[in-house]
Short mmCIF file of C-alpha atoms and ligand atoms in Angstrom, two decimals:
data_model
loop_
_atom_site.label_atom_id
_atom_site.label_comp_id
_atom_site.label_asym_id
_atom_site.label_seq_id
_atom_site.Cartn_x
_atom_site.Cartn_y
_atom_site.Cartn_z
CA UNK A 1 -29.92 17.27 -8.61
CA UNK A 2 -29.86 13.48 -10.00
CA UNK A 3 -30.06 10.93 -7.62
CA UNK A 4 -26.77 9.94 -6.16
CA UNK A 5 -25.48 6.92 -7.07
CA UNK A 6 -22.83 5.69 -4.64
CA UNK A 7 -19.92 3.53 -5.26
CA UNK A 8 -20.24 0.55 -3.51
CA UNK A 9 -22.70 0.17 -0.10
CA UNK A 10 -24.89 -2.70 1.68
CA UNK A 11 -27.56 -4.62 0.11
CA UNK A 12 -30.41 -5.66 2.69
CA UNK A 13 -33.22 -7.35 1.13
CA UNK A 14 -33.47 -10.56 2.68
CA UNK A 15 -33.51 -11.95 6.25
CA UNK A 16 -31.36 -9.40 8.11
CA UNK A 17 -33.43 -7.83 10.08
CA UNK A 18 -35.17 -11.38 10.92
CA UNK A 19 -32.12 -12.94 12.34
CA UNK A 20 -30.87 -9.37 13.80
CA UNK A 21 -33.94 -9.27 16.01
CA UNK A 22 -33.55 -12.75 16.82
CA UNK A 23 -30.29 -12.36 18.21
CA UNK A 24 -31.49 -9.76 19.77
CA UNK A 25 -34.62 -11.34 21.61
CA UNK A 26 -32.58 -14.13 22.71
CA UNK A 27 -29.79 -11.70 24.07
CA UNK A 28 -26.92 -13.00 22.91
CA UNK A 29 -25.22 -9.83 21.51
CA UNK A 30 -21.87 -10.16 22.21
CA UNK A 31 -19.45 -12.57 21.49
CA UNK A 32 -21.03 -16.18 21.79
CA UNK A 33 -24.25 -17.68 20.66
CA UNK A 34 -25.83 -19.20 17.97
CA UNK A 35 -25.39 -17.14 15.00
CA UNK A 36 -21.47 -16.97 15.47
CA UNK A 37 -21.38 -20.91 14.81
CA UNK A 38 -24.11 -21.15 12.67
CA UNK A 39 -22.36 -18.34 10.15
CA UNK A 40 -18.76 -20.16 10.48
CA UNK A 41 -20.29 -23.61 8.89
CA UNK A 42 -22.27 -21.72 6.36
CA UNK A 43 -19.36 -20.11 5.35
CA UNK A 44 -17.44 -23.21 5.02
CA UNK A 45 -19.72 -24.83 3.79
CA UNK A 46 -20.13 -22.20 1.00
CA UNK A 47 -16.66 -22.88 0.52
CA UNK A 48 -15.95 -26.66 0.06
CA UNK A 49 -14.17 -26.42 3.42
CA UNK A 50 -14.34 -28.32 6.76
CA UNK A 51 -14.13 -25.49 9.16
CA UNK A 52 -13.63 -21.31 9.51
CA UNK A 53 -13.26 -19.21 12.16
CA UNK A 54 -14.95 -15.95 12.47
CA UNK A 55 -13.57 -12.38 13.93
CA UNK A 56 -13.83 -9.35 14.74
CA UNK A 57 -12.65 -7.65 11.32
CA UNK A 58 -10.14 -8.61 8.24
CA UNK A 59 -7.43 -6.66 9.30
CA UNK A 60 -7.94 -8.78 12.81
CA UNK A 61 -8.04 -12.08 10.59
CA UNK A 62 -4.34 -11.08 8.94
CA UNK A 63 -2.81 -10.02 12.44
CA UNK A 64 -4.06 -13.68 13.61
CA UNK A 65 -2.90 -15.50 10.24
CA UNK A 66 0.40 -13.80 10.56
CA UNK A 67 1.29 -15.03 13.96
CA UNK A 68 -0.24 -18.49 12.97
CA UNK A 69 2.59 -18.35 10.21
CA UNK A 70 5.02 -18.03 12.39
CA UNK A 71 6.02 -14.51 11.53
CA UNK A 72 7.22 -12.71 15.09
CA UNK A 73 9.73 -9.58 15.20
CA UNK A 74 12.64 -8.35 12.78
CA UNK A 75 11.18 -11.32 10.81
CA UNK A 76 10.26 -9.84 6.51
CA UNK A 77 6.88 -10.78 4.87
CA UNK A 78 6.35 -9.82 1.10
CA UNK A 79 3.36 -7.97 0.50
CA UNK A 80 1.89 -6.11 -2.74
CA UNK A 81 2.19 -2.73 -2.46
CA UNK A 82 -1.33 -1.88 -4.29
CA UNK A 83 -3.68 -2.65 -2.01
CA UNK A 84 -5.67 -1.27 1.28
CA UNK A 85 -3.04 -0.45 3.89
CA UNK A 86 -4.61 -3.40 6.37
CA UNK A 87 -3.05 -6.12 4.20
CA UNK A 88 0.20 -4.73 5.33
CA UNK A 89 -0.27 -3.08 8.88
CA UNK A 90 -0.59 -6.42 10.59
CA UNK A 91 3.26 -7.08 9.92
CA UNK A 92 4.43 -3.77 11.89
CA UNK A 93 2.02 -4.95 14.25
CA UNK A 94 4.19 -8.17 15.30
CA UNK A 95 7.34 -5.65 14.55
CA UNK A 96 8.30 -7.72 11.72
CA UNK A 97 8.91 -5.78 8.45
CA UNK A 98 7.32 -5.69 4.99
CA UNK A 99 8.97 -6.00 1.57
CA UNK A 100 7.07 -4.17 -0.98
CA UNK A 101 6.49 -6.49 -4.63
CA UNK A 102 4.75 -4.51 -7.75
CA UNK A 103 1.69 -5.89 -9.88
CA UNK A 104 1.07 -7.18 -12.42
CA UNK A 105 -1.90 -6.63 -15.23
CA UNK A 106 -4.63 -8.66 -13.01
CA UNK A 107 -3.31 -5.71 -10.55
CA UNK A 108 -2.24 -8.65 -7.71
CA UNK A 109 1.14 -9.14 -7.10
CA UNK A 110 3.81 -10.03 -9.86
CA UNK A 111 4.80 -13.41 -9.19
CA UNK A 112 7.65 -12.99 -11.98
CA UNK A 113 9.09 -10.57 -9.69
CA UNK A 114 8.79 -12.11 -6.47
CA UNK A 115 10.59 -15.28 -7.88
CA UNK A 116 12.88 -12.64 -9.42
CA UNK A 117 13.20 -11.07 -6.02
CA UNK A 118 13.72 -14.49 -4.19
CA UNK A 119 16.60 -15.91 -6.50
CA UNK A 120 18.22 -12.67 -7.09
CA UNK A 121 18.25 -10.70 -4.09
CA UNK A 122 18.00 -13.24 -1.24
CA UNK A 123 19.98 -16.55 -0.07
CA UNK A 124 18.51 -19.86 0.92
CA UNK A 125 20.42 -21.64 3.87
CA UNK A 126 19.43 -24.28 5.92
CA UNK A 127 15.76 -24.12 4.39
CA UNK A 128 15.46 -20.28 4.91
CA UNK A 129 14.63 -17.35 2.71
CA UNK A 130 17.23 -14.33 4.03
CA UNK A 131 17.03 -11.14 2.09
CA UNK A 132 21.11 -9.99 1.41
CA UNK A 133 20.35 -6.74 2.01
CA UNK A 134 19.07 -6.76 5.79
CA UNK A 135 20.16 -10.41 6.75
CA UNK A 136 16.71 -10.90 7.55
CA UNK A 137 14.23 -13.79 7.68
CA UNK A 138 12.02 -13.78 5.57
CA UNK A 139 9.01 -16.08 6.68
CA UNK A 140 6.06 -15.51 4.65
CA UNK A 141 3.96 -13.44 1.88
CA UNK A 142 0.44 -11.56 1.80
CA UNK A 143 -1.13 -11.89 -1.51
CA UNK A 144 -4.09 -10.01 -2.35
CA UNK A 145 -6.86 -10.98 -4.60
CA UNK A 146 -7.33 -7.87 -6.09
CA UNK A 147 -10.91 -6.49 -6.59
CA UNK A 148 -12.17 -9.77 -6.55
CA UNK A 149 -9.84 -11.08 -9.15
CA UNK A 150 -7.57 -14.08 -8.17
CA UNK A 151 -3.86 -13.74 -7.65
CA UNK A 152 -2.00 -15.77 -9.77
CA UNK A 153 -2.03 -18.71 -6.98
CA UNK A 154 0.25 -21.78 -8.99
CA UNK A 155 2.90 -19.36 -9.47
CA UNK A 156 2.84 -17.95 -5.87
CA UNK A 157 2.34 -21.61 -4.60
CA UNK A 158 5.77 -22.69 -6.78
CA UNK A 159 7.71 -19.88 -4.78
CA UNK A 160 6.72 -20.30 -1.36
CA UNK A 161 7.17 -24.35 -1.82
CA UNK A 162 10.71 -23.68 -3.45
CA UNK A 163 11.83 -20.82 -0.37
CA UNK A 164 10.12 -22.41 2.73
CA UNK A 165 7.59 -19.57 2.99
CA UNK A 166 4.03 -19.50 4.61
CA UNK A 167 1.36 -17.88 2.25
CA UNK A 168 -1.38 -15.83 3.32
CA UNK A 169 -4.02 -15.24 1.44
CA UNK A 170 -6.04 -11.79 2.06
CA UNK A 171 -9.30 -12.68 0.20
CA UNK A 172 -10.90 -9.73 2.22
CA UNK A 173 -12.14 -8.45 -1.43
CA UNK A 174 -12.69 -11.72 -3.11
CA UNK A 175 -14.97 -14.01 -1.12
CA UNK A 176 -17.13 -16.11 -3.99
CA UNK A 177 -14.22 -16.16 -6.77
CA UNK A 178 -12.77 -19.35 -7.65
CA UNK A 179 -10.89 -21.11 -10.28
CA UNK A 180 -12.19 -22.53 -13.15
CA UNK A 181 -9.54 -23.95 -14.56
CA UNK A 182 -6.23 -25.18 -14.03
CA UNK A 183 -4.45 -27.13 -10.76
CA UNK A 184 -6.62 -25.16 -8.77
CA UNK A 185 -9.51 -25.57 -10.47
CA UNK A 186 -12.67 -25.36 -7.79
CA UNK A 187 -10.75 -24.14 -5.44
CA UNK A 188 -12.43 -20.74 -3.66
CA UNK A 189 -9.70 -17.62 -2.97
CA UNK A 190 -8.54 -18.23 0.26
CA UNK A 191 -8.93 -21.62 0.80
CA UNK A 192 -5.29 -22.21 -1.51
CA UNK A 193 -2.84 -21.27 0.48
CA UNK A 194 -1.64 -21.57 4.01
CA UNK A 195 -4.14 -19.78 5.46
CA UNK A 196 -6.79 -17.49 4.31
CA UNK A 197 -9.41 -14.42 5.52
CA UNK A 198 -12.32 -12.66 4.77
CA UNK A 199 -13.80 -10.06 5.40
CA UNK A 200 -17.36 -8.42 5.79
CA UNK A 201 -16.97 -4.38 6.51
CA UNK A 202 -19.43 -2.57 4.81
CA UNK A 203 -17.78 -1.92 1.44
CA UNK A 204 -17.58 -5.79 0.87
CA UNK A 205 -19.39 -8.14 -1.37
CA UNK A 206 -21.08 -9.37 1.79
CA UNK A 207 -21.03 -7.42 5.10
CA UNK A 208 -21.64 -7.97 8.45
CA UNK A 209 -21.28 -4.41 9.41
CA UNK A 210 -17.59 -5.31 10.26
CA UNK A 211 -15.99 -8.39 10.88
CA UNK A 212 -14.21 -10.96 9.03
CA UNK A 213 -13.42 -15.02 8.91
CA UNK A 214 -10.36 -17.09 8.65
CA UNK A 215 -10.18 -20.38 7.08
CA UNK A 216 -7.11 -23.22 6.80
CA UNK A 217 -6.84 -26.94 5.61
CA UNK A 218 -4.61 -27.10 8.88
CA UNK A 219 -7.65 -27.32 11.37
CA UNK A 220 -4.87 -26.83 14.44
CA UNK A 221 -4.17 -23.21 13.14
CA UNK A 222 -7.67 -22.70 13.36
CA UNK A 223 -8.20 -24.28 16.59
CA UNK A 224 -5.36 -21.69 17.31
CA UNK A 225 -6.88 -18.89 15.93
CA UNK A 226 -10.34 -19.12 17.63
CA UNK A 227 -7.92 -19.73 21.04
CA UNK A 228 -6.33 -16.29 20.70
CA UNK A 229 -9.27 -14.53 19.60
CA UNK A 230 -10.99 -15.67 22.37
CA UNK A 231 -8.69 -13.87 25.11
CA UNK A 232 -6.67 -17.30 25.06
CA UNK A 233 -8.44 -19.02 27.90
CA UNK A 234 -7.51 -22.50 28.90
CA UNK A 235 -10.22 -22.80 31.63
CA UNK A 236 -13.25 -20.16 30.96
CA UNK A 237 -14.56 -20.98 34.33
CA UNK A 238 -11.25 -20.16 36.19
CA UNK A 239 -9.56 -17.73 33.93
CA UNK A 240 -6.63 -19.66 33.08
CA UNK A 241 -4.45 -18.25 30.16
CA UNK A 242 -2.25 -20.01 28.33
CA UNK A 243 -0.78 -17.05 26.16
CA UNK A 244 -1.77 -13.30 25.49
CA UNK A 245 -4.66 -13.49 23.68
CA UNK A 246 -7.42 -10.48 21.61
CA UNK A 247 -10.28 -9.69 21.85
CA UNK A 248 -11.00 -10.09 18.19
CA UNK A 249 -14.07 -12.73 18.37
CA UNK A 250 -16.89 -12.22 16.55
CA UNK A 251 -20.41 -11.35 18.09
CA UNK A 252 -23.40 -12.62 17.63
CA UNK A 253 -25.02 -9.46 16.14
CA UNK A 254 -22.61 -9.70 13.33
CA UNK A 255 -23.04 -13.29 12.67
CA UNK A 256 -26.91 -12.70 12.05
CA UNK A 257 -26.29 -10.34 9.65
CA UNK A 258 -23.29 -11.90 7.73
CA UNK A 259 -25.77 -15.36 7.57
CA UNK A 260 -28.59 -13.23 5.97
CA UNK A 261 -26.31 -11.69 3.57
CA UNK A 262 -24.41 -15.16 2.75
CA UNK A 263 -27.92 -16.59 1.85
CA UNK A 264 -27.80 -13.64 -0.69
CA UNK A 265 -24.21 -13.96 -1.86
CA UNK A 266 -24.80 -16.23 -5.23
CA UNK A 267 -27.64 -13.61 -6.51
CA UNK A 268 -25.05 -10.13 -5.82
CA UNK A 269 -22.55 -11.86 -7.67
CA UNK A 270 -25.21 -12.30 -10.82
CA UNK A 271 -26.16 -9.05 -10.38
CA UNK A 272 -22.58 -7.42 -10.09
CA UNK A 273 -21.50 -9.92 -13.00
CA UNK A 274 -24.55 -8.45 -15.14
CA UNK A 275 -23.81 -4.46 -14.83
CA UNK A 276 -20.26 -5.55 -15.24
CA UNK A 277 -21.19 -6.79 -18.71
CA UNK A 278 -23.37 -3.44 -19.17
CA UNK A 279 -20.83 -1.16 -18.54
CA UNK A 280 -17.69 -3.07 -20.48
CA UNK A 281 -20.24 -3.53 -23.37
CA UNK A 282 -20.39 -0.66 -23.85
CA UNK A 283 -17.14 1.33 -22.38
CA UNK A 284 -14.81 -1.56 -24.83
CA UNK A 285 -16.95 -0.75 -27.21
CA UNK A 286 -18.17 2.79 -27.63
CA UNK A 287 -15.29 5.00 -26.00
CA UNK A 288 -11.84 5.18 -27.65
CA UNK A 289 -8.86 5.45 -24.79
CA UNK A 290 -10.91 4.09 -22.14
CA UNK A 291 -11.90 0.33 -21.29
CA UNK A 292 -12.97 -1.84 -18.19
CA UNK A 293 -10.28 -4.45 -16.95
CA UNK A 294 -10.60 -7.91 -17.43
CA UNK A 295 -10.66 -10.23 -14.77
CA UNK A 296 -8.21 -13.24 -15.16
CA UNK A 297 -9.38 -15.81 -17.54
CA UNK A 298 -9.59 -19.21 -15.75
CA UNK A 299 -11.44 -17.56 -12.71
CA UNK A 300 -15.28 -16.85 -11.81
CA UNK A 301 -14.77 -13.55 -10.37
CA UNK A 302 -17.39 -11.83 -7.59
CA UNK A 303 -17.00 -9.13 -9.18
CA UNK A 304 -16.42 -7.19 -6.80
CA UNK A 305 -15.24 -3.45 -7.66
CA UNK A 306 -14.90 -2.50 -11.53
CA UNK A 307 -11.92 -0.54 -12.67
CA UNK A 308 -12.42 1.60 -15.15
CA UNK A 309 -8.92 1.82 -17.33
CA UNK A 310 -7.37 4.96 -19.07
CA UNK A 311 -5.33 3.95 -22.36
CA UNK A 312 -5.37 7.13 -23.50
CA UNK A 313 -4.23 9.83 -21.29
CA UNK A 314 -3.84 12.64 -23.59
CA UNK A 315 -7.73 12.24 -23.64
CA UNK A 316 -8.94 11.44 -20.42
CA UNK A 317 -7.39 11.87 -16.77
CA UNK A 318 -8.06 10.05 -13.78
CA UNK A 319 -9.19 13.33 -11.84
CA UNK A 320 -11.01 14.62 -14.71
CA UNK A 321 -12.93 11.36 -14.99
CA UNK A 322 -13.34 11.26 -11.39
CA UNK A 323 -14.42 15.14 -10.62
CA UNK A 324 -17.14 15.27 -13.97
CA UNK A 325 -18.39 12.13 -12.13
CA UNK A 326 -18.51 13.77 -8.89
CA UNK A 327 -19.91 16.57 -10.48
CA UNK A 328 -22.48 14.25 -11.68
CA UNK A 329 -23.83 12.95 -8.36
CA UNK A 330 -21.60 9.65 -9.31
CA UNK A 331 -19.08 8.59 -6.35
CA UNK A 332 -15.87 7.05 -7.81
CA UNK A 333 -12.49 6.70 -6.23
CA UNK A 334 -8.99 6.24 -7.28
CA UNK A 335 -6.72 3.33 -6.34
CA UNK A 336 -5.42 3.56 -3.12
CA UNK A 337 -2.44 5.63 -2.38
CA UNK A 338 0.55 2.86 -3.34
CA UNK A 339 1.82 1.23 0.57
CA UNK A 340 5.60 1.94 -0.04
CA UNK A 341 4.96 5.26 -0.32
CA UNK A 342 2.85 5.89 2.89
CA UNK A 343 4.32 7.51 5.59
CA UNK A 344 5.05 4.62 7.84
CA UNK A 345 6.37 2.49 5.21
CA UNK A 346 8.86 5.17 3.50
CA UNK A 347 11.84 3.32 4.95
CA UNK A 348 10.99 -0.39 3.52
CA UNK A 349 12.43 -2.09 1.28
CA UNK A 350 10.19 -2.22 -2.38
CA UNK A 351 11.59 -4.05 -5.36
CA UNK A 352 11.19 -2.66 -8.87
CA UNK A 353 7.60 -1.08 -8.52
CA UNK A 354 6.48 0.12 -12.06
CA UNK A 355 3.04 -1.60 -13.23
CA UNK A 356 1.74 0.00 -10.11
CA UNK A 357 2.50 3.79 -10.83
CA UNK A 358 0.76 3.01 -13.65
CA UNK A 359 -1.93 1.51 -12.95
CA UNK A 360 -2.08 3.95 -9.77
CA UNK A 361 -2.37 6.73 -12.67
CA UNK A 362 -4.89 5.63 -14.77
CA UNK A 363 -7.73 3.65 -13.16
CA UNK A 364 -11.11 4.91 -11.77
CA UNK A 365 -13.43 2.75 -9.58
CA UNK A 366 -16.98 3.09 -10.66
CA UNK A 367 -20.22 2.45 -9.20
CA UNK A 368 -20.16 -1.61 -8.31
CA UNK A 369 -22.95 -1.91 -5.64
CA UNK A 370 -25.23 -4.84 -5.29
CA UNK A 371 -28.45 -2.83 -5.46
CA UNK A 372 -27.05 -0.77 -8.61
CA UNK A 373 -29.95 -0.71 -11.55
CA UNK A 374 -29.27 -1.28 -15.36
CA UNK A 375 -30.99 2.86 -15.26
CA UNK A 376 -27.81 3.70 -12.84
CA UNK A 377 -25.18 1.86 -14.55
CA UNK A 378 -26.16 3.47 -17.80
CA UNK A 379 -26.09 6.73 -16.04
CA UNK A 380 -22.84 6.44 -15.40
CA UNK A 381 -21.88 5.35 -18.65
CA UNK A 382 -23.83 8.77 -20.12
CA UNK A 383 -21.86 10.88 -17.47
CA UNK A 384 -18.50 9.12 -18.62
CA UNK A 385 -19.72 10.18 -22.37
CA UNK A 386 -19.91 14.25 -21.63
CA UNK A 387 -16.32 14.22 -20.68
C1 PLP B 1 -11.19 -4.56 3.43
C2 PLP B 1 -9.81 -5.04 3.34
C3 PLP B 1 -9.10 -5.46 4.48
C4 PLP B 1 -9.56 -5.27 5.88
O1 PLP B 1 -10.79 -5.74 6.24
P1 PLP B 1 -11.55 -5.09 7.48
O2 PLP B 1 -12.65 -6.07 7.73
O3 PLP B 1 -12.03 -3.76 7.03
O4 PLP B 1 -10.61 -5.00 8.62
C5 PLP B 1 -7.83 -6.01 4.30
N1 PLP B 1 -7.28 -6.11 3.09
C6 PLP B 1 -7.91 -5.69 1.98
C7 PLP B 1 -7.24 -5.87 0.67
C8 PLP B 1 -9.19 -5.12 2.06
O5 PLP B 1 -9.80 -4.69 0.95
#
């Protein structure tokens, strides 16, 4: 059997198991020491930004950012509905309901539809957003940088300025992408909007074997977030609490591996960016009714996952593609099942989803990892040819 070639897992080749030990010799494991700060200003500094704050996961980032937006229950939040089902849990978390918004080409959210959506099906009074249909609030969005692509920020920015909304953005996927061009030209996903996370499970560009890190221009909503991650204590000494607080700090163990694997961060990007190149070379190029998606054009990308697109589908099929490669040794995966149509979502409100059934049809993840060789990508490509 050929050597199996996964589809996207952890790259440790620098100082991980340095730092690891480290934290380990000095016993700080758990949720304070060194590492913890030292990995929130490398982060930010990695990011043009003052300050982040680290936790536990992503999906524990969003539930935070959320209730630092001021979303609380029987409010709305637009989401995408293409996407991993932890951009949208942490709204029926606070009991506050999402409205499902289609995609677009980049595969983020269509912002043509969620200004569509805002005009058309909502009212604005007294500086709120309230969707006709329910006679709910509507208080903020999720948008999703897509694979490492960039959401379509100016546009999204333009709606949530016009309707008094809060904008979150989930750059879970996308950490290293940034405009380079444009208003927001420099500008890092997630550090755009209202508030942003990351974060670093083991799929990511970067892991820290889980956890994830939130970042703001408002440095109160930080000081916030840390607050309630931290158990909400006013008075450590005395256990005072000032509010109900998580548990969803960082820990130290974590930090020492996300701060190996940020020192590593530019060079995984060159590398994903070259066997990006490899494959589209020669997929655009060589196979008729397939191609590789672009990434949008005024954006350095990470890079992140590649999506392998199906124009023609009287040639190829998504499962076909996906079970040869299988077949193959070659892990691949669809996109994710679309939200609205999850079982705890079937009763939300969606608006006009198309572009996603489509692209939900006819795209195949392919072998993205950090560690992939030039030999591995082209074995894909050779396994994608004897279809
Ligand atoms: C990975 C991911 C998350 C959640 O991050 P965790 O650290 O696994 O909790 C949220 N949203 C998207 C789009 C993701 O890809």
């Amino acid at each position: 059997m050929d050597k199996f070639i996964p589809l996207s897992v952890p790259n440790f080749k620098g100082n991980e198991l340095n730092y690891v030990a480290d934290a380990v010799k000095a016993e700080w494991v758990s949720t304070g020491g060194a590492y913890i700060d030292r990995y929130e200003r490398e982060i930010a500094h990695y990011l043009n930004i003052e300050t982040a704050v680290a936790c536990q996961s992503g999906t524990a980032g969003l539930h935070l950012a959320l209730i630092l937006a001021g979303v609380k229950a029987d409010d709305e939040v637009i989401v995408p509905t293409l996407t991993f089902i932890a951009a949208v849990n942490p709204v029926t978390y606070l009991q506050a309901h999402p409205i499902f918004m289609d995609c677009d080409d980049s595969l983020c959210m269509d912002m043509d539809k969620l200004s569509e959506f805002c005009q058309k099906e909502c009212d604005f009074k007294d500086h709120k957003l309230i969707n006709k249909s329910t006679g709910r609030h509507i208080k903020a969005i999720v948008v999703v940088h897509v694979f490492g692509n960039m959401a379509d920020m100016p546009a999204v920015m333009d709606v949530a300025e016009q309707y008094n909304l809060k904008v979150i953005e989930d750059a879970t996927e996308a950490l290293g992408s940034y405009y380079t061009d444009g208003p927001y030209q420099g500008k890092y996903a997630g550090t755009i909007a209202d508030i942003g996370a990351y974060s670093f499970n083991g799929n990511k560009i970067i892991t820290s074997g889980g956890g994830g890190m939130l970042v703001s221009s408002d440095l109160n909503i930080l000081k916030q977030a840390k607050y309630l991650s931290t158990q909400a204590k006013d008075d450590p000494a005395n256990f005072t609490h000032g509010d109900v607080g998580y548990n969803y700090r960082m820990t130290n163990l974590q930090a020492a591996l996300g701060v190996a694997q940020l020192e590593q961060l530019e060079h995984f990007i060159t590398i994903k960016k070259e066997n990006y190149f490899h494959y589209r070379n020669e997929i655009n190029y060589g196979f008729q009714g397939l191609r590789l998606l672009d990434f949008r054009e005024n954006v350095r990308p990470n890079y992140w996952f590649y999506s392998l697109y199906i124009e023609d589908t009287d040639k190829y099929s998504r499962d076909q593609i996906i079970e040869r490669l299988k077949n193959e040794n070659i892990q691949t995966r669809p996109l994710w099942g679309l939200i609205h149509e999850q079982k705890p979502y079937l009763q939300a409100q969606s608006y006009k989803i198309e572009k996603a059934f489509h692209y939900y049809n006819r795209i195949v993840n392919i072998p993205c990892s950090s560690n992939l060789s030039t030999d591995d990508v082209f074995k894909v490509i050779e396994a994608i040819k004897f279809i």
